[in-house]
Amino acid sequence: MMILIKPYCAKNMLRKKLCVQDTNEEAKGKLIVNVFGEGPPEPLSNAIVKVSRVTVSGYYSDTGEGTLLHQLFTDKDGKTPVVELPILNELMPINRDFYFITVYHPDHYNAYVLYTEIYQNITTNLNVTLKSLDTDNENFHFIIQPRRSQIMK
């Protein structure tokens, strides 16, 4: 009995594109930021949310310049208005830019969110939990979104 094995079947299936994305600068996605207090999640109203785009440059990606795009305030439910942004994510092969989000509230430590990704025709909901000022000696809180290339290793 002879068994015929197709050695390239799996390899060919993996070569198929998993995601098709328009790399046009005109393509847009949306962002909503939800801000909560620590502990039982309670929405924080009147938090200031700043959305910036960081442009990375230099031979070793050692230089960056930020541009403030939007300054938003949260409502009584802790939500920002929906904001439309150009797509920016790791599926864009030559782009090293990323979105940087800063969240401020008077009774809480600041939070900084790096590498927020925006996809075409998708609304990204970002939940940020702020720590109260009386919790410890922390002055600010970084939230670093894992990059897809780091997860897929």
JSON list of C-alpha atoms in Angstrom, two decimals:
[
{"chain": "A", "resi": 1, "resn": "MET", "atom": "CA", "xyz": [0.00, 0.00, 0.00]},
{"chain": "A", "resi": 2, "resn": "MET", "atom": "CA", "xyz": [1.38, 3.37, -1.00]},
{"chain": "A", "resi": 3, "resn": "ILE", "atom": "CA", "xyz": [0.37, 6.59, 0.79]},
{"chain": "A", "resi": 4, "resn": "LEU", "atom": "CA", "xyz": [0.66, 9.82, -1.12]},
{"chain": "A", "resi": 5, "resn": "ILE", "atom": "CA", "xyz": [1.58, 12.84, 1.04]},
{"chain": "A", "resi": 6, "resn": "LYS", "atom": "CA", "xyz": [1.32, 16.37, -0.26]},
{"chain": "A", "resi": 7, "resn": "PRO", "atom": "CA", "xyz": [4.19, 18.08, 1.54]},
{"chain": "A", "resi": 8, "resn": "TYR", "atom": "CA", "xyz": [3.33, 21.62, 0.45]},
{"chain": "A", "resi": 9, "resn": "CYS", "atom": "CA", "xyz": [-0.35, 21.71, 1.28]},
{"chain": "A", "resi": 10, "resn": "ALA", "atom": "CA", "xyz": [0.05, 23.33, 4.71]},
{"chain": "A", "resi": 11, "resn": "LYS", "atom": "CA", "xyz": [2.76, 25.64, 3.52]},
{"chain": "A", "resi": 12, "resn": "ASN", "atom": "CA", "xyz": [0.61, 26.94, 0.69]},
{"chain": "A", "resi": 13, "resn": "MET", "atom": "CA", "xyz": [-2.32, 27.49, 3.03]},
{"chain": "A", "resi": 14, "resn": "LEU", "atom": "CA", "xyz": [-0.14, 29.60, 5.32]},
{"chain": "A", "resi": 15, "resn": "ARG", "atom": "CA", "xyz": [0.96, 31.80, 2.44]},
{"chain": "A", "resi": 16, "resn": "LYS", "atom": "CA", "xyz": [-2.59, 33.00, 1.93]},
{"chain": "A", "resi": 17, "resn": "LYS", "atom": "CA", "xyz": [-3.09, 36.58, 3.10]},
{"chain": "A", "resi": 18, "resn": "LEU", "atom": "CA", "xyz": [-4.82, 36.65, 6.47]},
{"chain": "A", "resi": 19, "resn": "CYS", "atom": "CA", "xyz": [-5.91, 40.27, 6.39]},
{"chain": "A", "resi": 20, "resn": "VAL", "atom": "CA", "xyz": [-6.35, 42.73, 3.60]},
{"chain": "A", "resi": 21, "resn": "GLN", "atom": "CA", "xyz": [-6.03, 46.33, 4.67]},
{"chain": "A", "resi": 22, "resn": "ASP", "atom": "CA", "xyz": [-6.04, 49.50, 2.67]},
{"chain": "A", "resi": 23, "resn": "THR", "atom": "CA", "xyz": [-2.74, 51.28, 3.31]},
{"chain": "A", "resi": 24, "resn": "ASN", "atom": "CA", "xyz": [-4.14, 54.50, 1.88]},
{"chain": "A", "resi": 25, "resn": "GLU", "atom": "CA", "xyz": [-3.66, 57.46, 4.25]},
{"chain": "A", "resi": 26, "resn": "GLU", "atom": "CA", "xyz": [-7.31, 58.39, 3.63]},
{"chain": "A", "resi": 27, "resn": "ALA", "atom": "CA", "xyz": [-8.58, 55.15, 5.25]},
{"chain": "A", "resi": 28, "resn": "LYS", "atom": "CA", "xyz": [-10.13, 55.83, 8.66]},
{"chain": "A", "resi": 29, "resn": "GLY", "atom": "CA", "xyz": [-11.00, 54.01, 11.85]},
{"chain": "A", "resi": 30, "resn": "LYS", "atom": "CA", "xyz": [-12.64, 55.17, 15.07]},
{"chain": "A", "resi": 31, "resn": "LEU", "atom": "CA", "xyz": [-11.61, 55.38, 18.71]},
{"chain": "A", "resi": 32, "resn": "ILE", "atom": "CA", "xyz": [-13.58, 55.56, 21.96]},
{"chain": "A", "resi": 33, "resn": "VAL", "atom": "CA", "xyz": [-11.78, 55.81, 25.30]},
{"chain": "A", "resi": 34, "resn": "ASN", "atom": "CA", "xyz": [-13.59, 54.67, 28.47]},
{"chain": "A", "resi": 35, "resn": "VAL", "atom": "CA", "xyz": [-12.09, 55.94, 31.74]},
{"chain": "A", "resi": 36, "resn": "PHE", "atom": "CA", "xyz": [-12.74, 54.20, 35.06]},
{"chain": "A", "resi": 37, "resn": "GLY", "atom": "CA", "xyz": [-11.56, 54.56, 38.64]},
{"chain": "A", "resi": 38, "resn": "GLU", "atom": "CA", "xyz": [-9.70, 51.75, 40.38]},
{"chain": "A", "resi": 39, "resn": "GLY", "atom": "CA", "xyz": [-11.54, 49.15, 42.47]},
{"chain": "A", "resi": 40, "resn": "PRO", "atom": "CA", "xyz": [-15.12, 48.50, 41.55]},
{"chain": "A", "resi": 41, "resn": "PRO", "atom": "CA", "xyz": [-15.13, 50.08, 38.08]},
{"chain": "A", "resi": 42, "resn": "GLU", "atom": "CA", "xyz": [-16.79, 53.46, 38.38]},
{"chain": "A", "resi": 43, "resn": "PRO", "atom": "CA", "xyz": [-16.84, 55.81, 35.37]},
{"chain": "A", "resi": 44, "resn": "LEU", "atom": "CA", "xyz": [-14.83, 59.00, 35.75]},
{"chain": "A", "resi": 45, "resn": "SER", "atom": "CA", "xyz": [-16.46, 62.07, 34.26]},
{"chain": "A", "resi": 46, "resn": "ASN", "atom": "CA", "xyz": [-14.53, 65.12, 33.07]},
{"chain": "A", "resi": 47, "resn": "ALA", "atom": "CA", "xyz": [-11.29, 63.21, 32.55]},
{"chain": "A", "resi": 48, "resn": "ILE", "atom": "CA", "xyz": [-9.06, 64.77, 29.91]},
{"chain": "A", "resi": 49, "resn": "VAL", "atom": "CA", "xyz": [-7.99, 62.44, 27.11]},
{"chain": "A", "resi": 50, "resn": "LYS", "atom": "CA", "xyz": [-5.33, 63.58, 24.66]},
{"chain": "A", "resi": 51, "resn": "VAL", "atom": "CA", "xyz": [-4.69, 61.63, 21.46]},
{"chain": "A", "resi": 52, "resn": "SER", "atom": "CA", "xyz": [-1.33, 62.23, 19.77]},
{"chain": "A", "resi": 53, "resn": "ARG", "atom": "CA", "xyz": [0.48, 60.70, 16.84]},
{"chain": "A", "resi": 54, "resn": "VAL", "atom": "CA", "xyz": [4.17, 59.97, 17.40]},
{"chain": "A", "resi": 55, "resn": "THR", "atom": "CA", "xyz": [6.34, 59.93, 14.30]},
{"chain": "A", "resi": 56, "resn": "VAL", "atom": "CA", "xyz": [9.45, 57.82, 14.81]},
{"chain": "A", "resi": 57, "resn": "SER", "atom": "CA", "xyz": [12.56, 58.57, 12.78]},
{"chain": "A", "resi": 58, "resn": "GLY", "atom": "CA", "xyz": [16.30, 58.05, 12.82]},
{"chain": "A", "resi": 59, "resn": "TYR", "atom": "CA", "xyz": [18.41, 55.16, 11.60]},
{"chain": "A", "resi": 60, "resn": "TYR", "atom": "CA", "xyz": [17.92, 53.29, 14.90]},
{"chain": "A", "resi": 61, "resn": "SER", "atom": "CA", "xyz": [14.38, 54.61, 15.50]},
{"chain": "A", "resi": 62, "resn": "ASP", "atom": "CA", "xyz": [15.89, 56.74, 18.22]},
{"chain": "A", "resi": 63, "resn": "THR", "atom": "CA", "xyz": [14.05, 60.01, 17.54]},
{"chain": "A", "resi": 64, "resn": "GLY", "atom": "CA", "xyz": [10.37, 60.85, 17.72]},
{"chain": "A", "resi": 65, "resn": "GLU", "atom": "CA", "xyz": [8.08, 63.82, 17.40]},
{"chain": "A", "resi": 66, "resn": "GLY", "atom": "CA", "xyz": [4.54, 63.98, 18.74]},
{"chain": "A", "resi": 67, "resn": "THR", "atom": "CA", "xyz": [1.58, 65.87, 17.28]},
{"chain": "A", "resi": 68, "resn": "LEU", "atom": "CA", "xyz": [-1.54, 66.45, 19.38]},
{"chain": "A", "resi": 69, "resn": "LEU", "atom": "CA", "xyz": [-4.56, 65.45, 17.28]},
{"chain": "A", "resi": 70, "resn": "HIS", "atom": "CA", "xyz": [-7.49, 65.62, 19.72]},
{"chain": "A", "resi": 71, "resn": "GLN", "atom": "CA", "xyz": [-8.23, 66.73, 23.28]},
{"chain": "A", "resi": 72, "resn": "LEU", "atom": "CA", "xyz": [-11.43, 65.14, 24.58]},
{"chain": "A", "resi": 73, "resn": "PHE", "atom": "CA", "xyz": [-13.40, 65.10, 27.84]},
{"chain": "A", "resi": 74, "resn": "THR", "atom": "CA", "xyz": [-15.29, 62.11, 29.20]},
{"chain": "A", "resi": 75, "resn": "ASP", "atom": "CA", "xyz": [-19.03, 62.31, 29.89]},
{"chain": "A", "resi": 76, "resn": "LYS", "atom": "CA", "xyz": [-20.88, 61.08, 33.01]},
{"chain": "A", "resi": 77, "resn": "ASP", "atom": "CA", "xyz": [-20.45, 57.49, 31.78]},
{"chain": "A", "resi": 78, "resn": "GLY", "atom": "CA", "xyz": [-16.66, 57.91, 31.48]},
{"chain": "A", "resi": 79, "resn": "LYS", "atom": "CA", "xyz": [-16.74, 57.80, 27.67]},
{"chain": "A", "resi": 80, "resn": "THR", "atom": "CA", "xyz": [-15.16, 60.15, 25.16]},
{"chain": "A", "resi": 81, "resn": "PRO", "atom": "CA", "xyz": [-16.99, 61.10, 22.00]},
{"chain": "A", "resi": 82, "resn": "VAL", "atom": "CA", "xyz": [-16.16, 58.90, 19.01]},
{"chain": "A", "resi": 83, "resn": "VAL", "atom": "CA", "xyz": [-13.14, 60.28, 17.19]},
{"chain": "A", "resi": 84, "resn": "GLU", "atom": "CA", "xyz": [-12.16, 59.36, 13.64]},
{"chain": "A", "resi": 85, "resn": "LEU", "atom": "CA", "xyz": [-8.46, 58.76, 13.00]},
{"chain": "A", "resi": 86, "resn": "PRO", "atom": "CA", "xyz": [-6.31, 57.64, 10.07]},
{"chain": "A", "resi": 87, "resn": "ILE", "atom": "CA", "xyz": [-5.52, 53.93, 10.33]},
{"chain": "A", "resi": 88, "resn": "LEU", "atom": "CA", "xyz": [-2.25, 53.18, 12.07]},
{"chain": "A", "resi": 89, "resn": "ASN", "atom": "CA", "xyz": [-1.23, 49.68, 13.10]},
{"chain": "A", "resi": 90, "resn": "GLU", "atom": "CA", "xyz": [1.37, 46.97, 12.65]},
{"chain": "A", "resi": 91, "resn": "LEU", "atom": "CA", "xyz": [-0.22, 45.67, 9.46]},
{"chain": "A", "resi": 92, "resn": "MET", "atom": "CA", "xyz": [1.19, 48.72, 7.72]},
{"chain": "A", "resi": 93, "resn": "PRO", "atom": "CA", "xyz": [4.63, 47.38, 6.73]},
{"chain": "A", "resi": 94, "resn": "ILE", "atom": "CA", "xyz": [6.76, 50.53, 6.46]},
{"chain": "A", "resi": 95, "resn": "ASN", "atom": "CA", "xyz": [5.15, 52.77, 9.07]},
{"chain": "A", "resi": 96, "resn": "ARG", "atom": "CA", "xyz": [6.84, 53.14, 12.46]},
{"chain": "A", "resi": 97, "resn": "ASP", "atom": "CA", "xyz": [4.40, 55.78, 13.76]},
{"chain": "A", "resi": 98, "resn": "PHE", "atom": "CA", "xyz": [2.01, 55.06, 16.62]},
{"chain": "A", "resi": 99, "resn": "TYR", "atom": "CA", "xyz": [-0.77, 56.68, 18.64]},
{"chain": "A", "resi": 100, "resn": "PHE", "atom": "CA", "xyz": [-0.01, 57.86, 22.15]},
{"chain": "A", "resi": 101, "resn": "ILE", "atom": "CA", "xyz": [-2.94, 58.52, 24.49]},
{"chain": "A", "resi": 102, "resn": "THR", "atom": "CA", "xyz": [-2.69, 60.49, 27.73]},
{"chain": "A", "resi": 103, "resn": "VAL", "atom": "CA", "xyz": [-5.44, 60.40, 30.35]},
{"chain": "A", "resi": 104, "resn": "TYR", "atom": "CA", "xyz": [-5.68, 62.97, 33.17]},
{"chain": "A", "resi": 105, "resn": "HIS", "atom": "CA", "xyz": [-8.11, 63.30, 36.08]},
{"chain": "A", "resi": 106, "resn": "PRO", "atom": "CA", "xyz": [-7.61, 65.61, 39.10]},
{"chain": "A", "resi": 107, "resn": "ASP", "atom": "CA", "xyz": [-8.12, 62.90, 41.77]},
{"chain": "A", "resi": 108, "resn": "HIS", "atom": "CA", "xyz": [-6.10, 60.18, 40.04]},
{"chain": "A", "resi": 109, "resn": "TYR", "atom": "CA", "xyz": [-2.64, 59.47, 38.69]},
{"chain": "A", "resi": 110, "resn": "ASN", "atom": "CA", "xyz": [-2.09, 60.09, 34.99]},
{"chain": "A", "resi": 111, "resn": "ALA", "atom": "CA", "xyz": [-2.08, 57.19, 32.54]},
{"chain": "A", "resi": 112, "resn": "TYR", "atom": "CA", "xyz": [-0.11, 56.98, 29.30]},
{"chain": "A", "resi": 113, "resn": "VAL", "atom": "CA", "xyz": [-1.15, 54.44, 26.66]},
{"chain": "A", "resi": 114, "resn": "LEU", "atom": "CA", "xyz": [1.42, 53.61, 23.97]},
{"chain": "A", "resi": 115, "resn": "TYR", "atom": "CA", "xyz": [0.93, 51.82, 20.64]},
{"chain": "A", "resi": 116, "resn": "THR", "atom": "CA", "xyz": [-2.84, 52.13, 20.35]},
{"chain": "A", "resi": 117, "resn": "GLU", "atom": "CA", "xyz": [-3.78, 50.64, 16.98]},
{"chain": "A", "resi": 118, "resn": "ILE", "atom": "CA", "xyz": [-6.55, 51.89, 14.70]},
{"chain": "A", "resi": 119, "resn": "TYR", "atom": "CA", "xyz": [-7.92, 49.59, 11.99]},
{"chain": "A", "resi": 120, "resn": "GLN", "atom": "CA", "xyz": [-9.92, 50.46, 8.89]},
{"chain": "A", "resi": 121, "resn": "ASN", "atom": "CA", "xyz": [-13.71, 50.69, 9.43]},
{"chain": "A", "resi": 122, "resn": "ILE", "atom": "CA", "xyz": [-13.40, 49.39, 13.03]},
{"chain": "A", "resi": 123, "resn": "THR", "atom": "CA", "xyz": [-14.15, 51.22, 16.27]},
{"chain": "A", "resi": 124, "resn": "THR", "atom": "CA", "xyz": [-11.43, 50.58, 18.86]},
{"chain": "A", "resi": 125, "resn": "ASN", "atom": "CA", "xyz": [-12.75, 50.70, 22.44]},
{"chain": "A", "resi": 126, "resn": "LEU", "atom": "CA", "xyz": [-9.94, 51.42, 24.87]},
{"chain": "A", "resi": 127, "resn": "ASN", "atom": "CA", "xyz": [-10.63, 50.97, 28.59]},
{"chain": "A", "resi": 128, "resn": "VAL", "atom": "CA", "xyz": [-8.30, 52.85, 30.94]},
{"chain": "A", "resi": 129, "resn": "THR", "atom": "CA", "xyz": [-8.41, 52.40, 34.73]},
{"chain": "A", "resi": 130, "resn": "LEU", "atom": "CA", "xyz": [-6.82, 55.19, 36.77]},
{"chain": "A", "resi": 131, "resn": "LYS", "atom": "CA", "xyz": [-5.38, 54.71, 40.26]},
{"chain": "A", "resi": 132, "resn": "SER", "atom": "CA", "xyz": [-6.48, 57.05, 43.06]},
{"chain": "A", "resi": 133, "resn": "LEU", "atom": "CA", "xyz": [-3.96, 59.57, 44.37]},
{"chain": "A", "resi": 134, "resn": "ASP", "atom": "CA", "xyz": [-3.98, 58.01, 47.83]},
{"chain": "A", "resi": 135, "resn": "THR", "atom": "CA", "xyz": [-2.98, 54.46, 46.74]},
{"chain": "A", "resi": 136, "resn": "ASP", "atom": "CA", "xyz": [0.85, 54.69, 46.68]},
{"chain": "A", "resi": 137, "resn": "ASN", "atom": "CA", "xyz": [3.75, 56.92, 45.69]},
{"chain": "A", "resi": 138, "resn": "GLU", "atom": "CA", "xyz": [3.23, 56.47, 41.96]},
{"chain": "A", "resi": 139, "resn": "ASN", "atom": "CA", "xyz": [3.15, 59.68, 39.91]},
{"chain": "A", "resi": 140, "resn": "PHE", "atom": "CA", "xyz": [1.91, 58.20, 36.63]},
{"chain": "A", "resi": 141, "resn": "HIS", "atom": "CA", "xyz": [0.98, 54.89, 35.06]},
{"chain": "A", "resi": 142, "resn": "PHE", "atom": "CA", "xyz": [2.15, 53.48, 31.68]},
{"chain": "A", "resi": 143, "resn": "ILE", "atom": "CA", "xyz": [-0.01, 51.10, 29.68]},
{"chain": "A", "resi": 144, "resn": "ILE", "atom": "CA", "xyz": [2.00, 49.61, 26.84]},
{"chain": "A", "resi": 145, "resn": "GLN", "atom": "CA", "xyz": [-0.09, 47.74, 24.28]},
{"chain": "A", "resi": 146, "resn": "PRO", "atom": "CA", "xyz": [1.75, 44.60, 23.15]},
{"chain": "A", "resi": 147, "resn": "ARG", "atom": "CA", "xyz": [2.81, 44.79, 19.52]},
{"chain": "A", "resi": 148, "resn": "ARG", "atom": "CA", "xyz": [1.57, 41.96, 17.28]},
{"chain": "A", "resi": 149, "resn": "SER", "atom": "CA", "xyz": [5.16, 41.08, 16.36]},
{"chain": "A", "resi": 150, "resn": "GLN", "atom": "CA", "xyz": [5.94, 40.55, 20.07]},
{"chain": "A", "resi": 151, "resn": "ILE", "atom": "CA", "xyz": [2.92, 38.29, 20.61]},
{"chain": "A", "resi": 152, "resn": "MET", "atom": "CA", "xyz": [3.42, 36.17, 17.49]},
{"chain": "A", "resi": 153, "resn": "LYS", "atom": "CA", "xyz": [7.05, 35.15, 18.25]}
]
